Amino acid sequence: MKLLFKGAQIIDPANGVNMVGDLLVENGKIKAVDKEINLDKAEIIDLTGKILCPGFIDMHVHLREPGFEYKEDITTGSRAAAAGGFTTICCMPNTSPVIDNGAVASFVRDRGKRTGLVNVLPIGSITKKQAGNELSPVAEMVTAGCIAISDDGKPVMRGDIMRNALEYAKMFDLPVLAHCEDLNLSRDGQMHEGYYSTIYGLKGIPAAAEEVMVARDIILAGLTGGRLHICHVSTSGTLELIRQARQEGIRVTCEVTPHHLILTDQAVGSYDADTKVNPPLRSLEHVQALREALQEGLIDAIATDHAPHQFEEKDCEYNLAMSGISGLETAVALIMDCLVIPGYLDIEQMVKAFTCGPAAILGLKQGRLDIGAPADITVIDPEIVKSVDPAQFNSKGKNTPFKGMNLKGWPCLTMVGGRIVARDGQIMG
């Protein structure tokens, strides 16, 4: 089967491509990319005015399966990813049981292959049961398909354990994805510590709660030579620590979420628990620093930290609510509408942060339009305007602070392995 995409703006940062042209898919693989391709026998899809990119990668999602299928499962999470323009998603290990051994990792990987519309890759836990006291069997998890290790959702408080994790992971050239939070500084906090936490009467979480752990982990990465990745950066101080570390040759990368790029702590004034996230929404100066760091390339990837919750877990008092946003289906439109279209972020930088940026961190072959590679493709229509309606989400999680927002620039086609899995927001097949 031959499928010819015509007239798209093709953006492939990994190969230095930004042109109006055509792309040919044959037998599930990319056959050709050129300014003009003409064939007599091919199904043609006109993409004039649209943006064609390598399939987007979300390196930080919570699919909840096994154990918390009432919040999300691999099937619904995959559907949400496809509708949101993602072709590869990497799922965090805070399941029940935890992804801390080869058996659970294999279950997630196999379940993704059987039921998922997109590529589902497991991330193993750093410590057994995410308890922070004993390393998980890394070699066993790597053999089962894990592409990184993380105790995301729980910081590794013991420095000796984090040092050992970096040293052990280095043997496999595996990144350690760190949730940087000093629980002694953040305990019982509900939002960013500052002016608005005082006004709203909620206990604050200081920026230092993130930064002191980032500093510790960077020092340990320098000591061990391991690969450190900082999850969901949220403060200007964290960015400066990363900048300095890179100047010293320490192997450190980082990601940012759409909600930390767009919302400030002022949004918590609605007391809508959908604004409760960890790390918390920060003040305007931190948001501005994150935007500038993304544009300059200091931040390597945009990741959703997709965290679906049951309705009752959010429909309660702010201090009792679970943290997290259901983000797979809105991430691309949020970045397009709030950052790219207004001119805060170049479209090439956005595509890089969703494709070859995370691919390089995780050692993936995806994230580029190479000839002969599986046809994983994301197409964006920069003119589509839609309102965020959680009731229409494919995800079981309807928890989003962006509900009701009109956004411009949505994914309109998602292809995985040469098969169109979503079109105009609708799942195909």
Short mmCIF file of N, CA, C and O in Angstrom, two decimals, residues 7 34 39 65 106 111 117 122 124 144 188 198 245 276 317 330 381 396-397:
data_model
loop_
_atom_site.label_atom_id
_atom_site.label_comp_id
_atom_site.label_asym_id
_atom_site.label_seq_id
_atom_site.Cartn_x
_atom_site.Cartn_y
_atom_site.Cartn_z
N GLY A 7 2.02 18.41 -0.02
CA GLY A 7 1.93 19.84 0.24
C GLY A 7 2.04 20.28 1.68
O GLY A 7 1.65 21.41 2.01
N ASP A 34 10.52 14.54 -0.14
CA ASP A 34 11.07 15.43 -1.17
C ASP A 34 10.14 16.62 -1.35
O ASP A 34 9.00 16.63 -0.87
N LEU A 39 3.16 10.18 -8.12
CA LEU A 39 2.93 8.76 -8.38
C LEU A 39 1.54 8.58 -8.95
O LEU A 39 0.60 9.29 -8.58
N GLU A 65 -1.95 1.17 34.80
CA GLU A 65 -2.11 -0.29 34.74
C GLU A 65 -0.76 -0.96 34.86
O GLU A 65 0.19 -0.56 34.17
N SER A 106 7.46 -6.70 31.52
CA SER A 106 7.03 -7.48 30.35
C SER A 106 5.51 -7.42 30.17
O SER A 106 5.01 -7.34 29.05
N ARG A 111 1.17 -5.86 26.97
CA ARG A 111 -0.17 -5.29 26.96
C ARG A 111 -0.25 -4.12 25.99
O ARG A 111 -1.24 -3.96 25.27
N LEU A 117 -2.74 1.53 20.68
CA LEU A 117 -2.67 2.06 19.33
C LEU A 117 -1.31 2.66 19.03
O LEU A 117 -0.98 2.89 17.87
N PRO A 122 7.84 0.79 28.79
CA PRO A 122 7.85 0.89 30.26
C PRO A 122 9.12 1.53 30.80
O PRO A 122 10.21 1.38 30.24
N GLY A 124 11.20 1.43 34.38
CA GLY A 124 11.29 0.68 35.63
C GLY A 124 11.56 1.58 36.82
O GLY A 124 12.07 2.70 36.67
N ALA A 144 13.68 -6.84 29.94
CA ALA A 144 12.23 -6.90 29.71
C ALA A 144 11.70 -5.71 28.92
O ALA A 144 10.50 -5.65 28.65
N ASP A 188 3.19 18.44 53.36
CA ASP A 188 1.91 19.09 53.63
C ASP A 188 1.66 20.34 52.81
O ASP A 188 0.63 21.01 52.97
N THR A 198 0.02 32.89 50.44
CA THR A 198 -0.39 33.68 51.60
C THR A 198 -1.80 34.22 51.42
O THR A 198 -2.64 34.14 52.34
N ALA A 245 25.84 22.81 35.40
CA ALA A 245 26.28 21.41 35.32
C ALA A 245 26.75 21.07 33.91
O ALA A 245 27.77 20.40 33.72
N LYS A 276 -4.04 21.50 41.03
CA LYS A 276 -3.09 20.95 41.99
C LYS A 276 -2.20 19.93 41.30
O LYS A 276 -2.67 18.89 40.81
N GLU A 317 -11.97 18.91 48.85
CA GLU A 317 -11.18 20.02 49.36
C GLU A 317 -9.77 19.99 48.75
O GLU A 317 -9.21 18.93 48.51
N THR A 330 -4.38 17.41 25.27
CA THR A 330 -4.36 18.87 25.12
C THR A 330 -2.96 19.45 24.94
O THR A 330 -2.83 20.62 24.60
N ASP A 381 -2.79 20.78 12.35
CA ASP A 381 -3.48 21.82 11.59
C ASP A 381 -3.44 23.09 12.41
O ASP A 381 -4.14 23.21 13.42
N LYS A 396 -9.66 8.13 30.68
CA LYS A 396 -10.62 8.07 31.79
C LYS A 396 -10.50 9.29 32.68
O LYS A 396 -11.45 9.66 33.37
N GLY A 397 -9.33 9.90 32.68
CA GLY A 397 -9.10 11.08 33.50
C GLY A 397 -9.64 12.33 32.81
O GLY A 397 -9.22 12.68 31.71
#
